C-alpha cells in the first residue's frame, strides 16, 4: 500500500508509546476522600464501598501515615457526627468531628494537606444540605452557616475548604468570612459543577446522609444541562473560588473539558462513590480487570482536562504510577 502517514508507526514499542504520550499524571494531583466518625477503635467498612472505611480519631493517624507513605499528598475529610439536628450544628461546632479530626491530624501527620468538605447534609436530621424553610432549603441562611463551618474548619487547621452544598453565593460568603478573620490565603475549592446524581448513593450510606424527604434537585444541577455548569463555574470564580470541581467525573467528562476552556483556575474532577462501587462490584465478581479499569478511568479524567483528581482509588493509583503502569 502506498501510504505516507501511518499512525501505527508511533505505537510500535513501549518506550516510543511513552515518549509520545499526551497525558501525564502525577501523584501530587491526587486527593483521597476520607470519612471520620466519633468513637474509639473503629475502622468500619462501608458496605457498598468494599475497601473503604469510616475511621474513629484514634485510628485515623495510622491511615493518614499510610497515605503519606504512598505519596498521596492530600485528603478530603468528611465527618459523620454522633448526633444530628435540624440546623446541623455539628457542622460548625468547635468540638465537631471534623474539627477534632483536623487538630489531631495536623498534630500527628502534619505533612499531609488537609481539605475539608463543607456541607450540612451529614449533620442535619433531615439530610438536606442546609437549613429548611418549610420543605425547601433556605439558601441565604444556609450560606451563613456554611461560612461559619468553613471558618471553624480553618481555625481547626484545614489547609483548604471545599463547599459541596450548591447554595447560591456560598463561595462569596465563605471568602468574606475567612478574609474578615485573617485567613486571606486559605484557598476555596468549589464543587461548582455538581449534578444531582444517583452516583452518590453509596456515599449517602457511608455518611448516613440520604435526605429524609424529597431529593436534592432544587440545589444540585439537572444532569441534562451543560451550559448551566459553565454559569455555575463562572459565578464561583467571580465569588473567589480558587479551584473549580466537576462532579461526578465519569459521566461528566464533557463538563471537565468545557469548564477547563471557560475558566483560568485549576479544574478538579471527583470520581464519586457510585463510580467506585460499580468498579469494585464488577471486579469482585471477576468480570473486569480492576487495575486496568482504574487506570483508564484516571487517564480519562486527566485527558479531559482535570489537573486534580479526587478518587477513592488514590492510594492504588499512586502505586500504579510508581510502578509505571500509568503515568
Ligand atoms: C455532601 C457531599 C456528597 C458527596 C460529596 N459531598 C453527597 C451528596 O451531595 O449527596 C458525594 C461524594 C461521593 O458520592 O463520593 N453534599
GROMACS .gro file of C-alpha atoms and ligand atoms in nm:
model
  343
    1UNK     CA    1   0.000   0.000   0.000
    2UNK     CA    2   0.119   0.344  -0.084
    3UNK     CA    3   0.076   0.543   0.241
    4UNK     CA    4   0.298   0.817   0.379
    5UNK     CA    5   0.105   0.864   0.702
    6UNK     CA    6   0.091   0.558   0.921
    7UNK     CA    7  -0.028   0.629   1.279
    8UNK     CA    8   0.083   0.282   1.388
    9UNK     CA    9   0.449   0.391   1.349
   10UNK     CA   10   0.427   0.566   1.685
   11UNK     CA   11   0.277   0.266   1.862
   12UNK     CA   12   0.546   0.012   1.789
   13UNK     CA   13   0.718  -0.009   2.123
   14UNK     CA   14   0.665   0.086   2.484
   15UNK     CA   15   0.945   0.345   2.501
   16UNK     CA   16   0.806   0.519   2.195
   17UNK     CA   17   0.449   0.497   2.320
   18UNK     CA   18   0.555   0.662   2.643
   19UNK     CA   19   0.756   0.928   2.458
   20UNK     CA   20   0.455   1.044   2.258
   21UNK     CA   21   0.205   1.013   2.541
   22UNK     CA   22  -0.022   1.318   2.560
   23UNK     CA   23  -0.149   1.284   2.915
   24UNK     CA   24   0.092   1.258   3.202
   25UNK     CA   25  -0.010   1.208   3.560
   26UNK     CA   26   0.149   1.275   3.888
   27UNK     CA   27   0.073   1.156   4.241
   28UNK     CA   28   0.076   1.511   4.369
   29UNK     CA   29  -0.256   1.575   4.195
   30UNK     CA   30  -0.444   1.301   4.383
   31UNK     CA   31  -0.686   1.370   4.667
   32UNK     CA   32  -0.821   1.089   4.881
   33UNK     CA   33  -1.171   1.127   5.037
   34UNK     CA   34  -1.180   1.001   5.394
   35UNK     CA   35  -1.466   0.951   5.643
   36UNK     CA   36  -1.416   1.022   6.012
   37UNK     CA   37  -1.657   0.942   6.292
   38UNK     CA   38  -1.690   0.952   6.668
   39UNK     CA   39  -1.600   0.655   6.886
   40UNK     CA   40  -1.292   0.452   6.957
   41UNK     CA   41  -1.116   0.170   6.780
   42UNK     CA   42  -1.349   0.198   6.484
   43UNK     CA   43  -1.248   0.102   6.134
   44UNK     CA   44  -1.582   0.017   5.986
   45UNK     CA   45  -1.610  -0.095   5.628
   46UNK     CA   46  -1.872   0.085   5.420
   47UNK     CA   47  -2.097  -0.195   5.289
   48UNK     CA   48  -2.146  -0.055   4.940
   49UNK     CA   49  -1.779   0.052   4.914
   50UNK     CA   50  -1.566  -0.253   4.997
   51UNK     CA   51  -1.214  -0.142   5.086
   52UNK     CA   52  -1.331   0.200   5.215
   53UNK     CA   53  -1.379   0.263   5.585
   54UNK     CA   54  -1.509   0.506   5.845
   55UNK     CA   55  -1.235   0.580   6.097
   56UNK     CA   56  -1.254   0.692   6.456
   57UNK     CA   57  -0.998   0.952   6.556
   58UNK     CA   58  -0.763   0.715   6.740
   59UNK     CA   59  -0.723   0.503   6.424
   60UNK     CA   60  -0.711   0.797   6.184
   61UNK     CA   61  -0.339   0.889   6.211
   62UNK     CA   62  -0.239   0.537   6.110
   63UNK     CA   63  -0.440   0.567   5.788
   64UNK     CA   64  -0.304   0.918   5.723
   65UNK     CA   65   0.055   0.799   5.761
   66UNK     CA   66  -0.015   0.515   5.521
   67UNK     CA   67  -0.142   0.766   5.264
   68UNK     CA   68   0.157   0.992   5.315
   69UNK     CA   69   0.390   0.695   5.269
   70UNK     CA   70   0.211   0.602   4.947
   71UNK     CA   71   0.272   0.954   4.818
   72UNK     CA   72  -0.089   1.071   4.830
   73UNK     CA   73  -0.033   1.426   4.946
   74UNK     CA   74  -0.387   1.543   5.014
   75UNK     CA   75  -0.704   1.421   5.179
   76UNK     CA   76  -1.061   1.543   5.176
   77UNK     CA   77  -1.224   1.495   5.515
   78UNK     CA   78  -1.591   1.409   5.560
   79UNK     CA   79  -1.740   1.394   5.908
   80UNK     CA   80  -2.008   1.168   6.048
   81UNK     CA   81  -2.131   1.320   6.375
   82UNK     CA   82  -2.274   1.121   6.666
   83UNK     CA   83  -2.590   1.333   6.671
   84UNK     CA   84  -2.770   1.524   6.400
   85UNK     CA   85  -3.020   1.806   6.441
   86UNK     CA   86  -3.248   2.034   6.238
   87UNK     CA   87  -2.983   2.302   6.191
   88UNK     CA   88  -2.677   2.080   6.151
   89UNK     CA   89  -2.499   2.235   6.446
   90UNK     CA   90  -2.235   1.959   6.446
   91UNK     CA   91  -2.101   2.108   6.122
   92UNK     CA   92  -1.980   2.428   6.285
   93UNK     CA   93  -1.927   2.311   6.644
   94UNK     CA   94  -1.588   2.385   6.799
   95UNK     CA   95  -1.567   2.019   6.901
   96UNK     CA   96  -1.733   1.885   6.585
   97UNK     CA   97  -1.597   1.564   6.442
   98UNK     CA   98  -1.409   1.727   6.153
   99UNK     CA   99  -1.268   1.999   6.379
  100UNK     CA  100  -1.137   1.737   6.623
  101UNK     CA  101  -1.003   1.525   6.338
  102UNK     CA  102  -0.815   1.824   6.196
  103UNK     CA  103  -0.647   1.908   6.525
  104UNK     CA  104  -0.536   1.551   6.571
  105UNK     CA  105  -0.431   1.500   6.211
  106UNK     CA  106  -0.232   1.825   6.196
  107UNK     CA  107  -0.052   1.737   6.517
  108UNK     CA  108   0.027   1.376   6.429
  109UNK     CA  109   0.062   1.373   6.050
  110UNK     CA  110   0.148   1.733   5.964
  111UNK     CA  111   0.290   1.664   5.618
  112UNK     CA  112  -0.042   1.591   5.452
  113UNK     CA  113  -0.253   1.868   5.300
  114UNK     CA  114  -0.596   1.881   5.463
  115UNK     CA  115  -0.905   1.979   5.266
  116UNK     CA  116  -1.250   1.967   5.423
  117UNK     CA  117  -1.586   1.909   5.264
  118UNK     CA  118  -1.808   2.196   5.374
  119UNK     CA  119  -2.172   2.089   5.374
  120UNK     CA  120  -2.455   2.026   5.614
  121UNK     CA  121  -2.616   1.706   5.488
  122UNK     CA  122  -2.410   1.482   5.717
  123UNK     CA  123  -2.517   1.694   6.015
  124UNK     CA  124  -2.886   1.766   5.960
  125UNK     CA  125  -3.152   1.528   6.093
  126UNK     CA  126  -3.343   1.567   5.763
  127UNK     CA  127  -3.034   1.500   5.549
  128UNK     CA  128  -3.064   1.811   5.331
  129UNK     CA  129  -2.761   2.028   5.258
  130UNK     CA  130  -2.884   2.327   5.460
  131UNK     CA  131  -3.145   2.462   5.698
  132UNK     CA  132  -3.505   2.424   5.598
  133UNK     CA  133  -3.778   2.676   5.542
  134UNK     CA  134  -4.084   2.451   5.509
  135UNK     CA  135  -3.987   2.177   5.267
  136UNK     CA  136  -3.718   2.380   5.092
  137UNK     CA  137  -3.360   2.464   5.185
  138UNK     CA  138  -3.325   2.830   5.284
  139UNK     CA  139  -3.039   2.948   5.064
  140UNK     CA  140  -2.921   3.260   5.244
  141UNK     CA  141  -2.947   3.129   5.600
  142UNK     CA  142  -2.757   2.821   5.486
  143UNK     CA  143  -2.479   3.033   5.335
  144UNK     CA  144  -2.419   3.198   5.671
  145UNK     CA  145  -2.390   2.858   5.842
  146UNK     CA  146  -2.164   2.722   5.569
  147UNK     CA  147  -1.933   3.019   5.613
  148UNK     CA  148  -1.929   2.954   5.988
  149UNK     CA  149  -1.850   2.587   5.919
  150UNK     CA  150  -1.565   2.676   5.683
  151UNK     CA  151  -1.419   2.922   5.933
  152UNK     CA  152  -1.428   2.665   6.213
  153UNK     CA  153  -1.252   2.413   5.988
  154UNK     CA  154  -0.979   2.661   5.905
  155UNK     CA  155  -0.942   2.758   6.270
  156UNK     CA  156  -0.900   2.388   6.350
  157UNK     CA  157  -0.625   2.357   6.088
  158UNK     CA  158  -0.783   2.297   5.746
  159UNK     CA  159  -0.549   2.399   5.464
  160UNK     CA  160  -0.833   2.437   5.213
  161UNK     CA  161  -1.212   2.428   5.227
  162UNK     CA  162  -1.441   2.273   4.969
  163UNK     CA  163  -1.810   2.370   4.977
  164UNK     CA  164  -2.027   2.095   4.825
  165UNK     CA  165  -2.376   2.221   4.912
  166UNK     CA  166  -2.463   2.403   4.586
  167UNK     CA  167  -2.627   2.703   4.754
  168UNK     CA  168  -2.610   3.026   4.554
  169UNK     CA  169  -2.349   3.269   4.682
  170UNK     CA  170  -2.181   3.039   4.930
  171UNK     CA  171  -1.832   3.082   4.789
  172UNK     CA  172  -1.860   3.458   4.833
  173UNK     CA  173  -1.996   3.420   5.186
  174UNK     CA  174  -1.714   3.183   5.284
  175UNK     CA  175  -1.448   3.404   5.124
  176UNK     CA  176  -1.577   3.711   5.308
  177UNK     CA  177  -1.583   3.544   5.650
  178UNK     CA  178  -1.240   3.384   5.606
  179UNK     CA  179  -1.093   3.720   5.499
  180UNK     CA  180  -1.255   3.904   5.789
  181UNK     CA  181  -1.086   3.662   6.023
  182UNK     CA  182  -0.745   3.696   5.865
  183UNK     CA  183  -0.747   3.378   5.654
  184UNK     CA  184  -0.692   3.559   5.325
  185UNK     CA  185  -0.461   3.292   5.193
  186UNK     CA  186  -0.675   2.987   5.256
  187UNK     CA  187  -0.796   2.858   4.918
  188UNK     CA  188  -1.150   2.753   4.834
  189UNK     CA  189  -1.213   2.459   4.604
  190UNK     CA  190  -1.571   2.487   4.491
  191UNK     CA  191  -1.787   2.191   4.399
  192UNK     CA  192  -1.925   2.429   4.138
  193UNK     CA  193  -2.049   2.190   3.873
  194UNK     CA  194  -2.221   1.934   4.090
  195UNK     CA  195  -2.504   1.733   3.945
  196UNK     CA  196  -2.798   1.576   4.128
  197UNK     CA  197  -2.674   1.224   4.073
  198UNK     CA  198  -2.757   0.866   4.162
  199UNK     CA  199  -2.380   0.809   4.164
  200UNK     CA  200  -2.373   0.948   4.521
  201UNK     CA  201  -2.579   0.656   4.654
  202UNK     CA  202  -2.300   0.467   4.835
  203UNK     CA  203  -2.166   0.790   4.989
  204UNK     CA  204  -2.503   0.857   5.145
  205UNK     CA  205  -2.489   0.515   5.305
  206UNK     CA  206  -2.135   0.590   5.424
  207UNK     CA  207  -2.229   0.929   5.567
  208UNK     CA  208  -2.583   0.835   5.664
  209UNK     CA  209  -2.693   1.147   5.479
  210UNK     CA  210  -2.974   1.050   5.244
  211UNK     CA  211  -3.248   1.317   5.251
  212UNK     CA  212  -3.540   1.210   5.470
  213UNK     CA  213  -3.786   1.351   5.217
  214UNK     CA  214  -3.763   1.473   4.860
  215UNK     CA  215  -3.430   1.495   4.682
  216UNK     CA  216  -3.150   1.742   4.612
  217UNK     CA  217  -3.273   1.862   4.275
  218UNK     CA  218  -3.369   2.209   4.397
  219UNK     CA  219  -2.999   2.282   4.458
  220UNK     CA  220  -2.783   2.032   4.269
  221UNK     CA  221  -2.781   2.054   3.889
  222UNK     CA  222  -3.000   1.875   3.639
  223UNK     CA  223  -2.782   1.625   3.454
  224UNK     CA  224  -2.934   1.721   3.121
  225UNK     CA  225  -2.762   2.059   3.139
  226UNK     CA  226  -2.422   2.168   3.023
  227UNK     CA  227  -2.424   2.548   2.971
  228UNK     CA  228  -2.567   2.585   3.321
  229UNK     CA  229  -2.250   2.424   3.451
  230UNK     CA  230  -2.044   2.698   3.289
  231UNK     CA  231  -2.268   2.957   3.455
  232UNK     CA  232  -2.206   2.794   3.793
  233UNK     CA  233  -1.831   2.774   3.735
  234UNK     CA  234  -1.802   3.138   3.626
  235UNK     CA  235  -2.012   3.262   3.918
  236UNK     CA  236  -1.795   3.076   4.167
  237UNK     CA  237  -1.475   3.211   4.013
  238UNK     CA  238  -1.620   3.561   4.041
  239UNK     CA  239  -1.700   3.498   4.407
  240UNK     CA  240  -1.343   3.394   4.471
  241UNK     CA  241  -1.320   3.020   4.411
  242UNK     CA  242  -0.957   2.919   4.358
  243UNK     CA  243  -1.029   2.575   4.212
  244UNK     CA  244  -1.342   2.453   4.035
  245UNK     CA  245  -1.460   2.097   4.067
  246UNK     CA  246  -1.679   1.888   3.838
  247UNK     CA  247  -1.866   1.601   3.999
  248UNK     CA  248  -1.931   1.315   3.929
  249UNK     CA  249  -1.642   1.254   3.691
  250UNK     CA  250  -1.707   0.964   3.460
  251UNK     CA  251  -2.044   1.064   3.315
  252UNK     CA  252  -1.950   1.432   3.307
  253UNK     CA  253  -1.612   1.440   3.135
  254UNK     CA  254  -1.757   1.674   2.873
  255UNK     CA  255  -1.802   1.925   3.154
  256UNK     CA  256  -1.442   1.888   3.266
  257UNK     CA  257  -1.329   1.990   2.918
  258UNK     CA  258  -1.581   2.272   2.885
  259UNK     CA  259  -1.508   2.415   3.227
  260UNK     CA  260  -1.136   2.400   3.163
  261UNK     CA  261  -1.187   2.607   2.849
  262UNK     CA  262  -1.415   2.854   3.026
  263UNK     CA  263  -1.213   2.936   3.339
  264UNK     CA  264  -0.849   3.003   3.412
  265UNK     CA  265  -0.836   2.844   3.756
  266UNK     CA  266  -0.735   2.478   3.807
  267UNK     CA  267  -1.006   2.219   3.744
  268UNK     CA  268  -1.068   1.917   3.964
  269UNK     CA  269  -1.285   1.612   3.899
  270UNK     CA  270  -1.429   1.374   4.157
  271UNK     CA  271  -1.482   1.004   4.083
  272UNK     CA  272  -1.762   0.956   4.331
  273UNK     CA  273  -1.878   0.669   4.547
  274UNK     CA  274  -2.102   0.514   4.282
  275UNK     CA  275  -1.818   0.501   4.034
  276UNK     CA  276  -1.603   0.325   4.293
  277UNK     CA  277  -1.885   0.086   4.388
  278UNK     CA  278  -1.951  -0.016   4.027
  279UNK     CA  279  -1.588  -0.092   3.958
  280UNK     CA  280  -1.543  -0.277   4.287
  281UNK     CA  281  -1.855  -0.486   4.246
  282UNK     CA  282  -1.766  -0.593   3.893
  283UNK     CA  283  -1.406  -0.661   3.997
  284UNK     CA  284  -1.518  -0.876   4.291
  285UNK     CA  285  -1.724  -1.083   4.052
  286UNK     CA  286  -1.421  -1.126   3.829
  287UNK     CA  287  -1.597  -0.952   3.543
  288UNK     CA  288  -1.342  -0.678   3.483
  289UNK     CA  289  -0.972  -0.617   3.539
  290UNK     CA  290  -0.990  -0.369   3.828
  291UNK     CA  291  -0.642  -0.226   3.789
  292UNK     CA  292  -0.673  -0.160   3.418
  293UNK     CA  293  -1.020  -0.008   3.460
  294UNK     CA  294  -0.898   0.222   3.740
  295UNK     CA  295  -0.603   0.338   3.527
  296UNK     CA  296  -0.824   0.402   3.227
  297UNK     CA  297  -1.074   0.599   3.433
  298UNK     CA  298  -0.798   0.811   3.583
  299UNK     CA  299  -0.635   0.881   3.247
  300UNK     CA  300  -0.970   0.983   3.100
  301UNK     CA  301  -1.021   1.239   3.375
  302UNK     CA  302  -0.682   1.399   3.316
  303UNK     CA  303  -0.717   1.371   2.939
  304UNK     CA  304  -1.049   1.557   2.962
  305UNK     CA  305  -0.863   1.842   3.127
  306UNK     CA  306  -0.862   1.794   3.502
  307UNK     CA  307  -0.545   1.886   3.689
  308UNK     CA  308  -0.666   1.742   4.018
  309UNK     CA  309  -0.831   1.406   4.072
  310UNK     CA  310  -1.035   1.307   4.377
  311UNK     CA  311  -1.076   0.933   4.398
  312UNK     CA  312  -1.125   0.651   4.647
  313UNK     CA  313  -0.860   0.470   4.442
  314UNK     CA  314  -0.594   0.734   4.516
  315UNK     CA  315  -0.367   0.501   4.708
  316UNK     CA  316  -0.379   0.230   4.441
  317UNK     CA  317  -0.324   0.488   4.167
  318UNK     CA  318  -0.020   0.625   4.347
  319UNK     CA  319   0.123   0.274   4.345
  320UNK     CA  320   0.035   0.219   3.978
  321UNK     CA  321   0.212   0.545   3.896
  322UNK     CA  322   0.519   0.440   4.096
  323UNK     CA  323   0.527   0.110   3.913
  324UNK     CA  324   0.497   0.285   3.577
  325UNK     CA  325   0.171   0.118   3.489
  326UNK     CA  326   0.011   0.454   3.435
  327UNK     CA  327   0.159   0.798   3.414
  328LIG     C1  328  -2.206   1.645   5.051
  328LIG     C2  329  -2.133   1.559   4.955
  328LIG     C3  330  -2.179   1.448   4.884
  328LIG     C4  331  -2.068   1.397   4.817
  328LIG     C5  332  -1.962   1.480   4.845
  328LIG     N1  333  -2.003   1.579   4.929
  328LIG     C6  334  -2.311   1.384   4.882
  328LIG     C7  335  -2.425   1.449   4.820
  328LIG     O1  336  -2.419   1.562   4.771
  328LIG     O2  337  -2.531   1.387   4.822
  328LIG     C8  338  -2.067   1.274   4.732
  328LIG     C9  339  -1.937   1.202   4.724
  328LIG    C10  340  -1.945   1.065   4.670
  328LIG     O3  341  -2.051   1.016   4.628
  328LIG     O4  342  -1.840   1.000   4.669
  328LIG     N2  343  -2.309   1.719   4.998
   0.00000   0.00000   0.00000
